[in-house]
mmCIF file of C-alpha atoms and ligand atoms in Angstrom:
data_model
loop_
_atom_site.group_PDB
_atom_site.id
_atom_site.type_symbol
_atom_site.label_atom_id
_atom_site.label_comp_id
_atom_site.label_asym_id
_atom_site.label_seq_id
_atom_site.Cartn_x
_atom_site.Cartn_y
_atom_site.Cartn_z
ATOM 1 C CA UNK A 1 7.407 -33.743 -33.172
ATOM 2 C CA UNK A 2 4.497 -34.003 -35.630
ATOM 3 C CA UNK A 3 1.553 -31.530 -35.315
ATOM 4 C CA UNK A 4 -1.563 -32.695 -33.781
ATOM 5 C CA UNK A 5 -4.584 -31.203 -35.652
ATOM 6 C CA UNK A 6 -8.371 -30.820 -35.476
ATOM 7 C CA UNK A 7 -9.672 -29.245 -38.663
ATOM 8 C CA UNK A 8 -13.405 -28.518 -39.598
ATOM 9 C CA UNK A 9 -14.957 -29.106 -42.684
ATOM 10 C CA UNK A 10 -17.993 -27.036 -43.117
ATOM 11 C CA UNK A 11 -18.876 -28.235 -46.410
ATOM 12 C CA UNK A 12 -21.855 -26.404 -48.311
ATOM 13 C CA UNK A 13 -23.572 -25.497 -44.910
ATOM 14 C CA UNK A 14 -24.071 -22.086 -43.004
ATOM 15 C CA UNK A 15 -24.846 -18.755 -44.876
ATOM 16 C CA UNK A 16 -22.175 -15.786 -44.233
ATOM 17 C CA UNK A 17 -23.889 -14.661 -41.129
ATOM 18 C CA UNK A 18 -24.074 -18.244 -39.495
ATOM 19 C CA UNK A 19 -20.599 -18.992 -40.601
ATOM 20 C CA UNK A 20 -19.446 -15.545 -39.052
ATOM 21 C CA UNK A 21 -21.456 -16.307 -35.806
ATOM 22 C CA UNK A 22 -19.865 -19.826 -35.354
ATOM 23 C CA UNK A 23 -16.323 -18.558 -36.276
ATOM 24 C CA UNK A 24 -16.763 -15.999 -33.474
ATOM 25 C CA UNK A 25 -18.110 -18.636 -31.124
ATOM 26 C CA UNK A 26 -15.136 -20.882 -31.574
ATOM 27 C CA UNK A 27 -12.680 -17.912 -31.180
ATOM 28 C CA UNK A 28 -14.179 -17.074 -27.834
ATOM 29 C CA UNK A 29 -14.247 -20.700 -26.702
ATOM 30 C CA UNK A 30 -10.737 -21.194 -27.317
ATOM 31 C CA UNK A 31 -9.425 -17.685 -26.093
ATOM 32 C CA UNK A 32 -10.990 -18.908 -22.916
ATOM 33 C CA UNK A 33 -9.278 -22.580 -22.848
ATOM 34 C CA UNK A 34 -6.257 -22.590 -25.061
ATOM 35 C CA UNK A 35 -6.323 -25.819 -27.282
ATOM 36 C CA UNK A 36 -3.720 -28.477 -27.027
ATOM 37 C CA UNK A 37 -3.467 -28.894 -30.929
ATOM 38 C CA UNK A 38 -3.833 -26.870 -33.945
ATOM 39 C CA UNK A 39 -7.315 -25.810 -35.002
ATOM 40 C CA UNK A 40 -8.281 -25.158 -38.589
ATOM 41 C CA UNK A 41 -11.816 -24.253 -40.017
ATOM 42 C CA UNK A 42 -12.277 -24.837 -43.757
ATOM 43 C CA UNK A 43 -15.043 -22.900 -45.089
ATOM 44 C CA UNK A 44 -16.860 -22.083 -48.362
ATOM 45 C CA UNK A 45 -15.135 -19.773 -50.505
ATOM 46 C CA UNK A 46 -17.853 -16.879 -49.676
ATOM 47 C CA UNK A 47 -16.883 -16.959 -45.925
ATOM 48 C CA UNK A 48 -13.154 -16.793 -46.048
ATOM 49 C CA UNK A 49 -12.298 -13.013 -46.403
ATOM 50 C CA UNK A 50 -14.667 -12.210 -43.596
ATOM 51 C CA UNK A 51 -13.918 -15.115 -41.425
ATOM 52 C CA UNK A 52 -10.140 -14.270 -41.924
ATOM 53 C CA UNK A 53 -10.932 -11.113 -39.962
ATOM 54 C CA UNK A 54 -12.103 -12.981 -37.002
ATOM 55 C CA UNK A 55 -9.521 -15.744 -36.992
ATOM 56 C CA UNK A 56 -6.310 -13.275 -37.541
ATOM 57 C CA UNK A 57 -4.036 -13.285 -34.421
ATOM 58 C CA UNK A 58 -5.846 -16.403 -32.814
ATOM 59 C CA UNK A 59 -5.059 -19.977 -32.738
ATOM 60 C CA UNK A 60 -7.443 -20.933 -35.303
ATOM 61 C CA UNK A 61 -5.944 -21.652 -38.796
ATOM 62 C CA UNK A 62 -8.437 -20.874 -41.875
ATOM 63 C CA UNK A 63 -8.538 -22.932 -45.124
ATOM 64 C CA UNK A 64 -10.866 -23.212 -48.186
ATOM 65 C CA UNK A 65 -12.434 -26.549 -49.236
ATOM 66 C CA UNK A 66 -11.136 -26.470 -52.888
ATOM 67 C CA UNK A 67 -9.270 -24.659 -55.173
ATOM 68 C CA UNK A 68 -9.077 -24.463 -59.291
ATOM 69 C CA UNK A 69 -6.774 -26.591 -61.349
ATOM 70 C CA UNK A 70 -5.922 -23.553 -63.336
ATOM 71 C CA UNK A 71 -3.720 -20.518 -62.375
ATOM 72 C CA UNK A 72 -6.034 -17.656 -63.444
ATOM 73 C CA UNK A 73 -7.984 -16.378 -66.498
ATOM 74 C CA UNK A 74 -11.401 -17.268 -68.441
ATOM 75 C CA UNK A 75 -12.648 -20.011 -66.037
ATOM 76 C CA UNK A 76 -16.120 -18.865 -64.863
ATOM 77 C CA UNK A 77 -16.911 -19.686 -61.453
ATOM 78 C CA UNK A 78 -13.870 -21.012 -60.434
ATOM 79 C CA UNK A 79 -11.605 -19.870 -57.548
ATOM 80 C CA UNK A 80 -7.813 -20.082 -57.729
ATOM 81 C CA UNK A 81 -5.206 -20.916 -55.257
ATOM 82 C CA UNK A 82 -3.810 -17.309 -55.343
ATOM 83 C CA UNK A 83 -7.224 -15.892 -54.614
ATOM 84 C CA UNK A 84 -7.814 -18.105 -51.698
ATOM 85 C CA UNK A 85 -4.495 -17.314 -50.272
ATOM 86 C CA UNK A 86 -5.448 -13.643 -50.795
ATOM 87 C CA UNK A 87 -8.320 -13.922 -48.295
ATOM 88 C CA UNK A 88 -5.821 -14.432 -45.566
ATOM 89 C CA UNK A 89 -6.470 -18.257 -45.665
ATOM 90 C CA UNK A 90 -3.541 -20.661 -45.217
ATOM 91 C CA UNK A 91 -4.952 -23.882 -45.856
ATOM 92 C CA UNK A 92 -6.859 -25.738 -48.725
ATOM 93 C CA UNK A 93 -8.627 -29.284 -48.441
ATOM 94 C CA UNK A 94 -8.081 -31.025 -51.784
ATOM 95 C CA UNK A 95 -9.062 -34.720 -52.990
ATOM 96 C CA UNK A 96 -12.164 -34.603 -50.799
ATOM 97 C CA UNK A 97 -13.939 -37.938 -51.792
ATOM 98 C CA UNK A 98 -17.219 -35.760 -52.563
ATOM 99 C CA UNK A 99 -15.035 -33.706 -54.916
ATOM 100 C CA UNK A 100 -13.790 -36.978 -56.557
ATOM 101 C CA UNK A 101 -17.164 -38.577 -56.709
ATOM 102 C CA UNK A 102 -19.322 -35.585 -57.630
ATOM 103 C CA UNK A 103 -17.258 -33.418 -59.644
ATOM 104 C CA UNK A 104 -15.117 -35.735 -61.514
ATOM 105 C CA UNK A 105 -11.780 -34.934 -59.751
ATOM 106 C CA UNK A 106 -9.007 -37.416 -60.979
ATOM 107 C CA UNK A 107 -5.651 -37.845 -59.787
ATOM 108 C CA UNK A 108 -4.348 -35.810 -62.510
ATOM 109 C CA UNK A 109 -6.443 -32.806 -61.965
ATOM 110 C CA UNK A 110 -5.674 -33.007 -58.168
ATOM 111 C CA UNK A 111 -2.057 -33.214 -58.853
ATOM 112 C CA UNK A 112 -2.414 -29.874 -60.563
ATOM 113 C CA UNK A 113 -4.339 -28.435 -57.677
ATOM 114 C CA UNK A 114 -1.962 -29.638 -55.112
ATOM 115 C CA UNK A 115 0.892 -27.760 -57.114
ATOM 116 C CA UNK A 116 -0.704 -24.869 -57.736
ATOM 117 C CA UNK A 117 -1.948 -24.658 -53.858
ATOM 118 C CA UNK A 118 1.608 -25.177 -52.613
ATOM 119 C CA UNK A 119 3.186 -22.714 -55.358
ATOM 120 C CA UNK A 120 0.890 -20.202 -53.976
ATOM 121 C CA UNK A 121 2.114 -20.710 -50.520
ATOM 122 C CA UNK A 122 -1.187 -22.702 -49.180
ATOM 123 C CA UNK A 123 -0.912 -25.966 -46.890
ATOM 124 C CA UNK A 124 -2.758 -28.541 -48.356
ATOM 125 C CA UNK A 125 -4.954 -31.091 -46.554
ATOM 126 C CA UNK A 126 -5.027 -33.956 -48.990
ATOM 127 C CA UNK A 127 -7.996 -36.384 -48.610
ATOM 128 C CA UNK A 128 -7.911 -40.232 -49.393
ATOM 129 C CA UNK A 129 -9.969 -43.032 -48.472
ATOM 130 C CA UNK A 130 -11.872 -46.228 -49.956
ATOM 131 C CA UNK A 131 -15.407 -46.707 -50.635
ATOM 132 C CA UNK A 132 -17.426 -49.633 -49.115
ATOM 133 C CA UNK A 133 -17.082 -52.008 -52.003
ATOM 134 C CA UNK A 134 -13.216 -51.439 -51.851
ATOM 135 C CA UNK A 135 -13.164 -52.190 -48.011
ATOM 136 C CA UNK A 136 -15.271 -55.356 -48.492
ATOM 137 C CA UNK A 137 -12.869 -56.554 -51.278
ATOM 138 C CA UNK A 138 -10.213 -55.840 -48.796
ATOM 139 C CA UNK A 139 -8.812 -53.558 -51.530
ATOM 140 C CA UNK A 140 -8.396 -50.360 -49.271
ATOM 141 C CA UNK A 141 -4.596 -50.180 -48.976
ATOM 142 C CA UNK A 142 -4.255 -50.819 -52.733
ATOM 143 C CA UNK A 143 -6.714 -47.920 -53.106
ATOM 144 C CA UNK A 144 -5.285 -45.527 -50.844
ATOM 145 C CA UNK A 145 -1.617 -46.258 -51.664
ATOM 146 C CA UNK A 146 -2.787 -45.357 -55.582
ATOM 147 C CA UNK A 147 -4.270 -42.312 -54.471
ATOM 148 C CA UNK A 148 -0.994 -41.313 -52.515
ATOM 149 C CA UNK A 149 1.162 -42.227 -55.297
ATOM 150 C CA UNK A 150 -1.135 -40.701 -58.318
ATOM 151 C CA UNK A 151 -1.196 -37.233 -56.831
ATOM 152 C CA UNK A 152 1.572 -36.764 -54.537
ATOM 153 C CA UNK A 153 4.581 -38.643 -55.062
ATOM 154 C CA UNK A 154 6.270 -36.391 -57.532
ATOM 155 C CA UNK A 155 6.361 -33.665 -55.001
ATOM 156 C CA UNK A 156 9.639 -32.716 -53.214
ATOM 157 C CA UNK A 157 10.365 -33.705 -49.523
ATOM 158 C CA UNK A 158 9.987 -29.681 -49.167
ATOM 159 C CA UNK A 159 6.750 -29.523 -50.848
ATOM 160 C CA UNK A 160 5.512 -32.404 -48.842
ATOM 161 C CA UNK A 161 6.258 -30.791 -45.552
ATOM 162 C CA UNK A 162 3.290 -28.476 -46.322
ATOM 163 C CA UNK A 163 0.938 -31.358 -46.719
ATOM 164 C CA UNK A 164 -1.422 -32.710 -44.191
ATOM 165 C CA UNK A 165 -3.035 -36.070 -44.762
ATOM 166 C CA UNK A 166 -6.577 -37.063 -44.195
ATOM 167 C CA UNK A 167 -7.733 -40.535 -44.184
ATOM 168 C CA UNK A 168 -11.528 -40.687 -44.762
ATOM 169 C CA UNK A 169 -13.118 -43.901 -45.496
ATOM 170 C CA UNK A 170 -15.866 -43.070 -47.792
ATOM 171 C CA UNK A 171 -18.499 -45.286 -46.064
ATOM 172 C CA UNK A 172 -17.597 -43.356 -42.953
ATOM 173 C CA UNK A 173 -18.283 -39.897 -44.056
ATOM 174 C CA UNK A 174 -21.535 -38.414 -42.877
ATOM 175 C CA UNK A 175 -23.071 -42.056 -42.335
ATOM 176 C CA UNK A 176 -22.532 -42.066 -38.535
ATOM 177 C CA UNK A 177 -20.479 -45.180 -38.832
ATOM 178 C CA UNK A 178 -17.028 -44.671 -37.818
ATOM 179 C CA UNK A 179 -13.937 -46.648 -38.371
ATOM 180 C CA UNK A 180 -12.690 -48.327 -35.541
ATOM 181 C CA UNK A 181 -9.875 -46.967 -33.797
ATOM 182 C CA UNK A 182 -8.010 -50.150 -34.808
ATOM 183 C CA UNK A 183 -8.901 -49.892 -38.599
ATOM 184 C CA UNK A 184 -7.751 -46.292 -38.668
ATOM 185 C CA UNK A 185 -4.529 -47.087 -36.933
ATOM 186 C CA UNK A 186 -3.892 -50.043 -39.566
ATOM 187 C CA UNK A 187 -4.888 -47.602 -42.302
ATOM 188 C CA UNK A 188 -2.629 -44.558 -40.782
ATOM 189 C CA UNK A 189 0.447 -46.801 -40.440
ATOM 190 C CA UNK A 190 0.131 -48.109 -43.899
ATOM 191 C CA UNK A 191 -0.119 -44.529 -45.350
ATOM 192 C CA UNK A 192 3.065 -43.749 -43.379
ATOM 193 C CA UNK A 193 4.931 -46.737 -44.621
ATOM 194 C CA UNK A 194 3.928 -45.553 -48.102
ATOM 195 C CA UNK A 195 5.414 -42.132 -47.381
ATOM 196 C CA UNK A 196 8.613 -43.560 -46.014
ATOM 197 C CA UNK A 197 9.041 -45.880 -48.866
ATOM 198 C CA UNK A 198 8.888 -42.599 -51.522
ATOM 199 C CA UNK A 199 9.970 -39.733 -49.430
ATOM 200 C CA UNK A 200 12.153 -41.365 -46.574
ATOM 201 C CA UNK A 201 11.623 -42.176 -42.816
ATOM 202 C CA UNK A 202 11.957 -38.247 -41.513
ATOM 203 C CA UNK A 203 9.130 -37.193 -43.909
ATOM 204 C CA UNK A 204 6.795 -40.019 -42.889
ATOM 205 C CA UNK A 205 7.744 -39.202 -39.016
ATOM 206 C CA UNK A 206 6.936 -35.820 -39.619
ATOM 207 C CA UNK A 207 3.552 -35.643 -41.862
ATOM 208 C CA UNK A 208 0.452 -35.346 -39.785
ATOM 209 C CA UNK A 209 -2.162 -38.016 -40.708
ATOM 210 C CA UNK A 210 -5.740 -37.073 -39.743
ATOM 211 C CA UNK A 211 -8.912 -39.343 -39.703
ATOM 212 C CA UNK A 212 -12.017 -38.364 -40.878
ATOM 213 C CA UNK A 213 -15.595 -39.943 -40.959
ATOM 214 C CA UNK A 214 -18.259 -39.493 -38.351
ATOM 215 C CA UNK A 215 -15.790 -38.181 -35.960
ATOM 216 C CA UNK A 216 -17.686 -36.647 -32.624
ATOM 217 C CA UNK A 217 -16.758 -35.968 -29.017
ATOM 218 C CA UNK A 218 -17.701 -39.438 -28.021
ATOM 219 C CA UNK A 219 -15.064 -41.075 -30.288
ATOM 220 C CA UNK A 220 -12.561 -38.853 -30.970
ATOM 221 C CA UNK A 221 -10.476 -39.694 -27.642
ATOM 222 C CA UNK A 222 -10.155 -43.300 -28.522
ATOM 223 C CA UNK A 223 -9.295 -42.718 -32.327
ATOM 224 C CA UNK A 224 -6.857 -39.878 -31.663
ATOM 225 C CA UNK A 225 -5.080 -42.249 -28.992
ATOM 226 C CA UNK A 226 -3.793 -44.350 -31.695
ATOM 227 C CA UNK A 227 -0.039 -43.771 -32.338
ATOM 228 C CA UNK A 228 -0.407 -43.006 -36.174
ATOM 229 C CA UNK A 229 -3.604 -40.800 -35.779
ATOM 230 C CA UNK A 230 -2.560 -37.010 -35.621
ATOM 231 C CA UNK A 231 -6.100 -35.536 -35.197
ATOM 232 C CA UNK A 232 -9.271 -35.360 -37.189
ATOM 233 C CA UNK A 233 -11.022 -33.801 -39.982
ATOM 234 C CA UNK A 234 -14.595 -33.070 -38.984
ATOM 235 C CA UNK A 235 -17.574 -32.682 -41.064
ATOM 236 C CA UNK A 236 -20.938 -32.574 -39.347
ATOM 237 C CA UNK A 237 -19.535 -32.027 -35.665
ATOM 238 C CA UNK A 238 -17.741 -28.894 -36.865
ATOM 239 C CA UNK A 239 -20.756 -27.187 -37.406
ATOM 240 C CA UNK A 240 -21.560 -26.829 -33.757
ATOM 241 C CA UNK A 241 -19.024 -25.016 -31.465
ATOM 242 C CA UNK A 242 -19.721 -27.386 -28.718
ATOM 243 C CA UNK A 243 -19.274 -30.550 -30.804
ATOM 244 C CA UNK A 244 -16.031 -29.119 -32.491
ATOM 245 C CA UNK A 245 -14.502 -27.997 -29.009
ATOM 246 C CA UNK A 246 -15.512 -31.435 -27.581
ATOM 247 C CA UNK A 247 -13.113 -33.029 -30.335
ATOM 248 C CA UNK A 248 -10.563 -30.554 -29.686
ATOM 249 C CA UNK A 249 -10.668 -31.335 -26.058
ATOM 250 C CA UNK A 250 -9.922 -35.167 -27.005
ATOM 251 C CA UNK A 251 -6.297 -34.063 -27.028
ATOM 252 C CA UNK A 252 -6.280 -32.744 -23.670
HETATM 253 P P1 PGA B 1 -18.254 -36.161 -41.337
HETATM 254 O O1 PGA B 1 -17.536 -35.622 -42.531
HETATM 255 O O2 PGA B 1 -17.495 -35.891 -40.093
HETATM 256 O O3 PGA B 1 -19.692 -35.461 -41.483
HETATM 257 O O4 PGA B 1 -18.339 -37.702 -41.523
HETATM 258 C C1 PGA B 1 -16.155 -35.796 -42.604
HETATM 259 C C2 PGA B 1 -15.595 -35.214 -44.161
HETATM 260 O O5 PGA B 1 -16.057 -35.452 -44.971
HETATM 261 O O6 PGA B 1 -14.446 -34.495 -43.940
#
């Protein structure tokens, strides 16, 4: 059985004190009511070590939102996969559309990052998704298929077992405009087919594919009810405990 997952992506929000308060609030909420899925929060680098002390021994997994494409050394301002791992974090988001669009992260760079993250014992939440013009031109499958092939298809099946996919149509991120449950299901089924084609049916059956893009308590249940949707990657709604918990509860 593949894992059901709700993961939060805090992006560049919350100072350290606010992040600690949110992590504590979530910890208490999930201690009071055990979630029916895996729960992960991905935070800015500066929060990781402190939040790791809060999430340790709880059901909450912890991840970074990025890591460097270099192993170590003179790369001022960068944070390596090994450094992320040393905070106690277990996950890293890679390939988010904001990183691809604003920081020039190419498929090649992402391939390096994925390899380094996996080599350092992190699980990767790998994001893929088309922009609006690509969707309007009905090119979404082509785009997402290429994103998968260009960064992930050289992995071994064993490496892939430490990858979670997140389909995030760029036009749905932070816009309030969610993909319909049918659009999500169609794309997730296509993605699972791509994984089956390259890694085989077993790998495709086992990999979790999350939906991301304006997911909220009010629409999560419908989206998660689709057979190929294994959960969500949540931005804005992960910044308030009640909203994030509301999405986690969609699995109840
Ligand atoms: P959103 O962001 O939920 O605010 O749309 C999702 C994401 O970018 O991961």
